[in-house]
Backbone as JSON Lines, residues from 0, in Angstrom:
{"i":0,"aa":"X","n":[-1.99,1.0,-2.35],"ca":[-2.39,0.95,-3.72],"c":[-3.28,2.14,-4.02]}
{"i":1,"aa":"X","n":[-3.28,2.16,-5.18],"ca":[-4.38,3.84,-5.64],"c":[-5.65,3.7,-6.3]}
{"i":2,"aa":"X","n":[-6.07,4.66,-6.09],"ca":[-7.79,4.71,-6.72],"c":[-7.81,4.41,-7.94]}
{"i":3,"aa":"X","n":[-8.61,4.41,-8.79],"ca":[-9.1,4.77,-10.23],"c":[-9.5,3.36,-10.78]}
{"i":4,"aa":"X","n":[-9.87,2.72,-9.7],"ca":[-10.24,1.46,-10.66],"c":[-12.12,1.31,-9.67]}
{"i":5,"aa":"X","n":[-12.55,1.09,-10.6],"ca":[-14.57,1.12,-10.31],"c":[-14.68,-0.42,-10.04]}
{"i":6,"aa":"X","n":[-15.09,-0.32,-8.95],"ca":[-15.52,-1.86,-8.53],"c":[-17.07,-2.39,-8.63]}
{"i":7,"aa":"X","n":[-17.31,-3.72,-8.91],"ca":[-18.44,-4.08,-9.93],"c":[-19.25,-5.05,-8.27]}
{"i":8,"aa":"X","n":[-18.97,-4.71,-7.0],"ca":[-19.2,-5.23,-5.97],"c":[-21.03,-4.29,-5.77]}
{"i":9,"aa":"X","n":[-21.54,-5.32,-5.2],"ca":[-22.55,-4.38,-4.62],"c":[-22.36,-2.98,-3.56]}
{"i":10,"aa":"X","n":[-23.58,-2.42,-3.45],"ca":[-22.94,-1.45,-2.25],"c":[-22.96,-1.9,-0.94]}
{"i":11,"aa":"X","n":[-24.09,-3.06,-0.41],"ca":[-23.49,-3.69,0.8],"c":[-22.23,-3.78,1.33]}
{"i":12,"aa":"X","n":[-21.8,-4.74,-0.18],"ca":[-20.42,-5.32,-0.03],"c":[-19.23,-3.92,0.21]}
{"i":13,"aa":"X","n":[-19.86,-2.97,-0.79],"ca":[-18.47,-1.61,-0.65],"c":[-18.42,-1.25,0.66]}
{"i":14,"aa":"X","n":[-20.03,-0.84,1.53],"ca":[-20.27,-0.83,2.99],"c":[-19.54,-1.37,3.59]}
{"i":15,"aa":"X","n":[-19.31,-2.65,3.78],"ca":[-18.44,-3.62,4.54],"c":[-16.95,-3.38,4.26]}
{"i":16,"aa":"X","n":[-16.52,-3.3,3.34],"ca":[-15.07,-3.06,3.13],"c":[-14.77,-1.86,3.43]}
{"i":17,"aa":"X","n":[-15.57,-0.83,3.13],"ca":[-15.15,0.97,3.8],"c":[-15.37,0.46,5.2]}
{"i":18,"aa":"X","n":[-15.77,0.18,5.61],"ca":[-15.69,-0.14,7.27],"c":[-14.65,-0.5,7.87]}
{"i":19,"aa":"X","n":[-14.18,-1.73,7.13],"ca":[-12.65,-2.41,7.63],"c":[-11.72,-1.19,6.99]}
{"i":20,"aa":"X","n":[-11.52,-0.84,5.89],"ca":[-10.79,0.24,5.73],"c":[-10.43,1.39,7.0]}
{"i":21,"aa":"X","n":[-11.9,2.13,7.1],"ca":[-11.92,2.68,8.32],"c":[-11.47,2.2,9.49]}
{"i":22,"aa":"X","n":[-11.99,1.26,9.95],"ca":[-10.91,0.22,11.34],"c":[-9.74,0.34,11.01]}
{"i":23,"aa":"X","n":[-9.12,-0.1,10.39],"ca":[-7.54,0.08,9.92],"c":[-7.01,1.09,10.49]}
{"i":24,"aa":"X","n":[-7.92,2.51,9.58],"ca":[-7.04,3.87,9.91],"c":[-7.08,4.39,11.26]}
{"i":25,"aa":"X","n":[-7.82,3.84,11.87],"ca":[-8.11,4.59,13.59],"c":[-7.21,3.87,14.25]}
{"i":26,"aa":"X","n":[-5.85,2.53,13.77],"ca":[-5.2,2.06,14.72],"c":[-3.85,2.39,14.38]}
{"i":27,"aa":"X","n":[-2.81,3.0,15.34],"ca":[-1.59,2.84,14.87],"c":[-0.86,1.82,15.53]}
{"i":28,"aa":"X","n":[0.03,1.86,15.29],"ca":[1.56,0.95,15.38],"c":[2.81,1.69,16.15]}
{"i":29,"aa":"X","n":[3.75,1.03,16.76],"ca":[4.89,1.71,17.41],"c":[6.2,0.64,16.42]}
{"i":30,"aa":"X","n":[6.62,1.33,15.93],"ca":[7.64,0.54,15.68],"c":[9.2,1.28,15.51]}
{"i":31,"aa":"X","n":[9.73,0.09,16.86],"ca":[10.93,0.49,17.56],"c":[11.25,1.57,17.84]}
{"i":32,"aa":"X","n":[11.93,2.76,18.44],"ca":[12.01,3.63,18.65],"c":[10.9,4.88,18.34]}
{"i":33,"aa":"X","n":[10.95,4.55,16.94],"ca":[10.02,5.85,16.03],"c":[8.89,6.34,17.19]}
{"i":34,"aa":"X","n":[8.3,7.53,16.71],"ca":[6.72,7.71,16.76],"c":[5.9,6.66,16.16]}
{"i":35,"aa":"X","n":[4.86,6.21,16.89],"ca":[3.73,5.6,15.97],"c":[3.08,6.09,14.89]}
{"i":36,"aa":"X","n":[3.13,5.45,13.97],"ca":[2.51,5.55,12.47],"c":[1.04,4.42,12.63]}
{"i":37,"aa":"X","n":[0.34,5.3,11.2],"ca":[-0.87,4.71,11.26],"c":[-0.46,3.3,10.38]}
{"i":38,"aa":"X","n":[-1.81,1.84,10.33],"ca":[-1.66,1.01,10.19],"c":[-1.32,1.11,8.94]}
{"i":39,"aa":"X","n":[-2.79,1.85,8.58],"ca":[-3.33,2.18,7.11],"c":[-3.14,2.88,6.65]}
{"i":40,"aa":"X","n":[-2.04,4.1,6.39],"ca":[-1.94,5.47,5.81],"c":[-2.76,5.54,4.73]}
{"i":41,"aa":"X","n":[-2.81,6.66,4.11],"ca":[-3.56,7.15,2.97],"c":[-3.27,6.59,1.16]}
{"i":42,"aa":"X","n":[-3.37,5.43,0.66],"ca":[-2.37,5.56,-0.45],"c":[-2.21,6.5,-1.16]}
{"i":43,"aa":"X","n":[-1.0,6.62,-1.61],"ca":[-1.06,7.61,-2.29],"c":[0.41,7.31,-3.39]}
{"i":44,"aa":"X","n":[0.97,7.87,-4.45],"ca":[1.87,7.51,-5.47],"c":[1.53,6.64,-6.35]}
{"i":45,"aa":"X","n":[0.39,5.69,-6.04],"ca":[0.14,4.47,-7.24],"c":[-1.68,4.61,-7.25]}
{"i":46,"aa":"X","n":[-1.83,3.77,-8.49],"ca":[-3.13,3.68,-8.9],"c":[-3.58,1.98,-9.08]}
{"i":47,"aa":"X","n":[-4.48,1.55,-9.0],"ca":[-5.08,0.2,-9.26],"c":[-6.42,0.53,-10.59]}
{"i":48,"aa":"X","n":[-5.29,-0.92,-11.75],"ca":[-6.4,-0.56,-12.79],"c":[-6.69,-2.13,-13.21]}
{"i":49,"aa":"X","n":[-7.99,-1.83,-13.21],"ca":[-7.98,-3.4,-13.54],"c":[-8.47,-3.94,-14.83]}
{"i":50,"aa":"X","n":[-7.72,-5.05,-15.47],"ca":[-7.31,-5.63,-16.33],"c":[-7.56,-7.14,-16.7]}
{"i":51,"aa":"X","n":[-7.46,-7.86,-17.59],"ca":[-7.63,-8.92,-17.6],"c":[-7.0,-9.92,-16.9]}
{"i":52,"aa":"X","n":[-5.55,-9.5,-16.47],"ca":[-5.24,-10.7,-15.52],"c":[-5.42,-10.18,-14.13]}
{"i":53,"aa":"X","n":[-6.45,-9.35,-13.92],"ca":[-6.46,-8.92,-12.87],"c":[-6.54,-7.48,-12.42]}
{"i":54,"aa":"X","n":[-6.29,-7.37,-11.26],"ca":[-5.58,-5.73,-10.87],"c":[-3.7,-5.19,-10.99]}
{"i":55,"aa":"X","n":[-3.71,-4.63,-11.3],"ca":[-2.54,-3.98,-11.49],"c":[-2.46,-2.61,-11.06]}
{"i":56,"aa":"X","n":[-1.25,-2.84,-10.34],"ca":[-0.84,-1.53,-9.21],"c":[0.68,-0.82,-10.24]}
{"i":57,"aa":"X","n":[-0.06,0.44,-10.08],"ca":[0.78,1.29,-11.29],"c":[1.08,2.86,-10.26]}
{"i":58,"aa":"X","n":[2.26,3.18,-10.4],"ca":[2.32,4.59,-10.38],"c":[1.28,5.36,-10.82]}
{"i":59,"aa":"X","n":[0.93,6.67,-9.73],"ca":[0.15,7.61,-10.25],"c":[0.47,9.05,-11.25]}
{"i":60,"aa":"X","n":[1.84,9.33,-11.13],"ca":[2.28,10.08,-11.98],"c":[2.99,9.13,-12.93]}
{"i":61,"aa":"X","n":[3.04,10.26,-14.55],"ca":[3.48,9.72,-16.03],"c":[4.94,9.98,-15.31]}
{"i":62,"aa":"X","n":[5.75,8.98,-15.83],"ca":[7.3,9.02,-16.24],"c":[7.67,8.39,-14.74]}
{"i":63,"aa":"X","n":[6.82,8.34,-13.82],"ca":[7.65,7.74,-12.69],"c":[8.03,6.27,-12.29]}
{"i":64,"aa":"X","n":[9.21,6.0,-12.17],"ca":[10.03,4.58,-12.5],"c":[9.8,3.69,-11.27]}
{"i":65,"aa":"X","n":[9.44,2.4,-12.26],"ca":[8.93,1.61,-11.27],"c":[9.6,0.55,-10.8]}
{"i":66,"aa":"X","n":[9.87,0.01,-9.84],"ca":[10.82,-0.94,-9.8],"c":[10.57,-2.21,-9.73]}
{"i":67,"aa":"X","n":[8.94,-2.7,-9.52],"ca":[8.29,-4.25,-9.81],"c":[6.55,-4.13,-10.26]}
{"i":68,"aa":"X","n":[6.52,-4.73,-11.37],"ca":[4.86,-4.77,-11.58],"c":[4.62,-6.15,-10.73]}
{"i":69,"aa":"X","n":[3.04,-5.71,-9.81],"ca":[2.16,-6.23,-9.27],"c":[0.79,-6.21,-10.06]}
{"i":70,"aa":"X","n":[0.54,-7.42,-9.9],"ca":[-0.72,-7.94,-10.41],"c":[-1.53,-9.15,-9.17]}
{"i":71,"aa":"X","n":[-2.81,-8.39,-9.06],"ca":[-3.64,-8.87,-7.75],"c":[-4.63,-9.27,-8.7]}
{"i":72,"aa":"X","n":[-5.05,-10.54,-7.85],"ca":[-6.16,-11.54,-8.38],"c":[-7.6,-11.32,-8.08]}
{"i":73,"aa":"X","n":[-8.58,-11.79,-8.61],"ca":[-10.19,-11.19,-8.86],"c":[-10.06,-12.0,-7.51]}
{"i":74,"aa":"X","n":[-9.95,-13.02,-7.02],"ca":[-10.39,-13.99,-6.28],"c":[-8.74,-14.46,-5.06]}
{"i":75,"aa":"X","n":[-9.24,-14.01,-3.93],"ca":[-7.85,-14.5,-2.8],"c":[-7.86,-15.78,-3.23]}
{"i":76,"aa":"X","n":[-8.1,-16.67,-3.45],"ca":[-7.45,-18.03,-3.89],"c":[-6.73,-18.18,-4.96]}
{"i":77,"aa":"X","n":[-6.84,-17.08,-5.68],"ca":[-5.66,-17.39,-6.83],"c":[-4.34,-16.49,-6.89]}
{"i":78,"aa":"X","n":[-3.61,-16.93,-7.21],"ca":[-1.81,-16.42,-7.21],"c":[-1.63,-15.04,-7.21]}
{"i":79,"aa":"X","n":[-0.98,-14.34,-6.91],"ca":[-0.75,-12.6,-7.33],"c":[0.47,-12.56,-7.81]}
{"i":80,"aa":"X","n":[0.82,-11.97,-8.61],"ca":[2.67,-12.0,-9.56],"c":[2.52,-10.34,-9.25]}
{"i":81,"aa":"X","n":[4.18,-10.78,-9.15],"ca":[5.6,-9.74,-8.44],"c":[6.93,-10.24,-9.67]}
{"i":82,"aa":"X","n":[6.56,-9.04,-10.48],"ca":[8.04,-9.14,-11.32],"c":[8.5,-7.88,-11.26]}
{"i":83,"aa":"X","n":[9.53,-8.37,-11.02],"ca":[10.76,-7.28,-10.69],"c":[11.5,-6.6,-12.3]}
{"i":84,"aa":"X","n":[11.3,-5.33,-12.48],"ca":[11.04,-5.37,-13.77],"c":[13.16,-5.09,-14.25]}
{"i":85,"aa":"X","n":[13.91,-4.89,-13.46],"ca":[14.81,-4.59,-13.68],"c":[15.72,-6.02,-14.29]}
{"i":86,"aa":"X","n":[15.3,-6.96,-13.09],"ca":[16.09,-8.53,-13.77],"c":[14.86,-9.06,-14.52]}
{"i":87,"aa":"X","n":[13.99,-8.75,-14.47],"ca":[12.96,-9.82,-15.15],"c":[12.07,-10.96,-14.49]}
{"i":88,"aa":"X","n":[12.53,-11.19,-13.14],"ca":[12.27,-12.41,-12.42],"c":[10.97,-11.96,-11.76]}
{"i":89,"aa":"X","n":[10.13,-13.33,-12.02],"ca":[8.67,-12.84,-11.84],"c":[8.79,-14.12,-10.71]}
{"i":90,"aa":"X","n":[7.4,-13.75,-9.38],"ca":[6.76,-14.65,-8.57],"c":[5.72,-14.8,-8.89]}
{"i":91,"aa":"X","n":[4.89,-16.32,-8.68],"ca":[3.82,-16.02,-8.68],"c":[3.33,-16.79,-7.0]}
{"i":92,"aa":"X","n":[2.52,-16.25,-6.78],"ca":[2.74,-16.32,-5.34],"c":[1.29,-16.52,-5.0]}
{"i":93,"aa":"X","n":[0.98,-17.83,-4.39],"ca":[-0.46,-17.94,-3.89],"c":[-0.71,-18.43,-2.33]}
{"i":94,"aa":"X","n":[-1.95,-17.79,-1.77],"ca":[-2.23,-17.92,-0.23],"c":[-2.49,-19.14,0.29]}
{"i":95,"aa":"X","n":[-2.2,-20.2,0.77],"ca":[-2.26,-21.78,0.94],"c":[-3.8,-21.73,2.06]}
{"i":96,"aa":"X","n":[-5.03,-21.66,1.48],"ca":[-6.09,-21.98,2.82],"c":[-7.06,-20.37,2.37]}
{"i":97,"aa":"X","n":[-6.63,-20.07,1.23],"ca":[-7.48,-18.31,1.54],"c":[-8.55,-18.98,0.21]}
{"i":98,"aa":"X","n":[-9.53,-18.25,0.82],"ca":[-11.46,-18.44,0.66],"c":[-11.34,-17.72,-1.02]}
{"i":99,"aa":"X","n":[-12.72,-18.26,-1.16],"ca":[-12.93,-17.22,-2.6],"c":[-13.21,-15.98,-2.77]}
{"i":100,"aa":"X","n":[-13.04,-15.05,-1.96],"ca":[-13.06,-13.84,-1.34],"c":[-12.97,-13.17,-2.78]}
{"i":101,"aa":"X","n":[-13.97,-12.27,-3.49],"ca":[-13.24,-11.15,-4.41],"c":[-12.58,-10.13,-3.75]}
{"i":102,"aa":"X","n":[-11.98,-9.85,-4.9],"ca":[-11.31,-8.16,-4.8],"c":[-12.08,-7.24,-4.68]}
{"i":103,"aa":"X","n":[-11.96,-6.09,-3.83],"ca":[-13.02,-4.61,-3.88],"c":[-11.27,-3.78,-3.8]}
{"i":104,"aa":"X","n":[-11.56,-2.71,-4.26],"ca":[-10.74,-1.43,-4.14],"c":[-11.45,-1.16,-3.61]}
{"i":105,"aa":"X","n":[-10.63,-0.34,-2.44],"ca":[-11.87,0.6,-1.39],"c":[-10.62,1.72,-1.13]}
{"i":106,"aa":"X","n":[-10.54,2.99,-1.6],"ca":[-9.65,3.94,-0.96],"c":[-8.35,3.89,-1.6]}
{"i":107,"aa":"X","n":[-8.31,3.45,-2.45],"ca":[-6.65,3.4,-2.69],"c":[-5.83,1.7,-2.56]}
{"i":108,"aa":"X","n":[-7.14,0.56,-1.91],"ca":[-6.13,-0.11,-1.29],"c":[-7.25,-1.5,-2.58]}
{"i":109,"aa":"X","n":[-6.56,-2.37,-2.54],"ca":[-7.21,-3.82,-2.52],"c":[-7.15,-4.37,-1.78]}
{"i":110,"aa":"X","n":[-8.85,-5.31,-1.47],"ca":[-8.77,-5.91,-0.15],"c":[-9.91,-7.25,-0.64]}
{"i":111,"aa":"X","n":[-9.61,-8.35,0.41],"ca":[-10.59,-9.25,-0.15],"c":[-11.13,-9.56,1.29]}
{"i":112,"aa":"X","n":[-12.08,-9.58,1.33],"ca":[-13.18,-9.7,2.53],"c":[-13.91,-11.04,2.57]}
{"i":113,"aa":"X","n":[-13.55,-12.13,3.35],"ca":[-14.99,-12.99,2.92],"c":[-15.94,-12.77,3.56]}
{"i":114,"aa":"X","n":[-16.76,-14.18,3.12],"ca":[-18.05,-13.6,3.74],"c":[-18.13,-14.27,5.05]}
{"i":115,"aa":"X","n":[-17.53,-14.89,5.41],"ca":[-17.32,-15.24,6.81],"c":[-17.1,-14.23,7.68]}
{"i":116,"aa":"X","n":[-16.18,-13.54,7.33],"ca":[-15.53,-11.99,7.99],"c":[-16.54,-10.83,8.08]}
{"i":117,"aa":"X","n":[-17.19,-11.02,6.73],"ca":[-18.83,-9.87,6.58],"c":[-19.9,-10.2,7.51]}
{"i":118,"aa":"X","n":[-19.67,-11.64,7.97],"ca":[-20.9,-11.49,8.94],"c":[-20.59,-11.34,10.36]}
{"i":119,"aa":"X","n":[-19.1,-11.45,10.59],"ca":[-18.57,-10.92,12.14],"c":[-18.61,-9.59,11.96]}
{"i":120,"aa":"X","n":[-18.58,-8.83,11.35],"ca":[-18.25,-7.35,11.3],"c":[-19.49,-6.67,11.89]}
């Protein structure tokens, strides 16, 4: 997901999430044959802007065609919608057991951290 959206989190809290961000990028992956790729690459092509129903993950260049709007929730306990913009058919799709965790953008990405997780870190 992409930058440009200002998060209303303390800076503790941004602390803690650039951290896990960072963890992320120092680990790669092997998958099947390939070279290993990183977990976390860099986002890059889309932007996160946030909105009333949420966050919304948008292309970063004008005119470039999208093939499903995503919309991410203030809070991991509530639903995130995936409509596929070509048929129309929307999900709404929620985590069965996930905490009240807000949203932070950190880097390009959305991530929800609880605070259970903030104090193992």
């Amino acid at each position: 997901m992409g930058t440009g959206c200002q998060k209303s989190a303390g800076p503790d809290e941004q602390q803690d999430a650039d951290a896990v961000v960072e963890r992320l990028r120092a680990h790669s992956m092997k998958v099947k044959e390939a070279e290993p790729r990183a977990v976390l690459p860099p986002a890059g092509g889309v932007h996160v802007e946030r909105g009333e129903a949420g966050f919304s993950v948008k292309p970063s260049r004008e005119g470039a065609r999208r093939a499903a709007r995503v919309v991410l929730p203030e809070e991991a306990q509530r639903p995130f919608q995936v409509k596929d913009l070509a048929s129309g058919l929307t999900l709404d799709v929620a985590l069965e057991g996930a905490s009240a965790a807000k949203a932070e953008v950190v880097d390009g990405y959305v991530g929800m951290i609880s605070s259970s997780a903030r104090s193992r870190a």
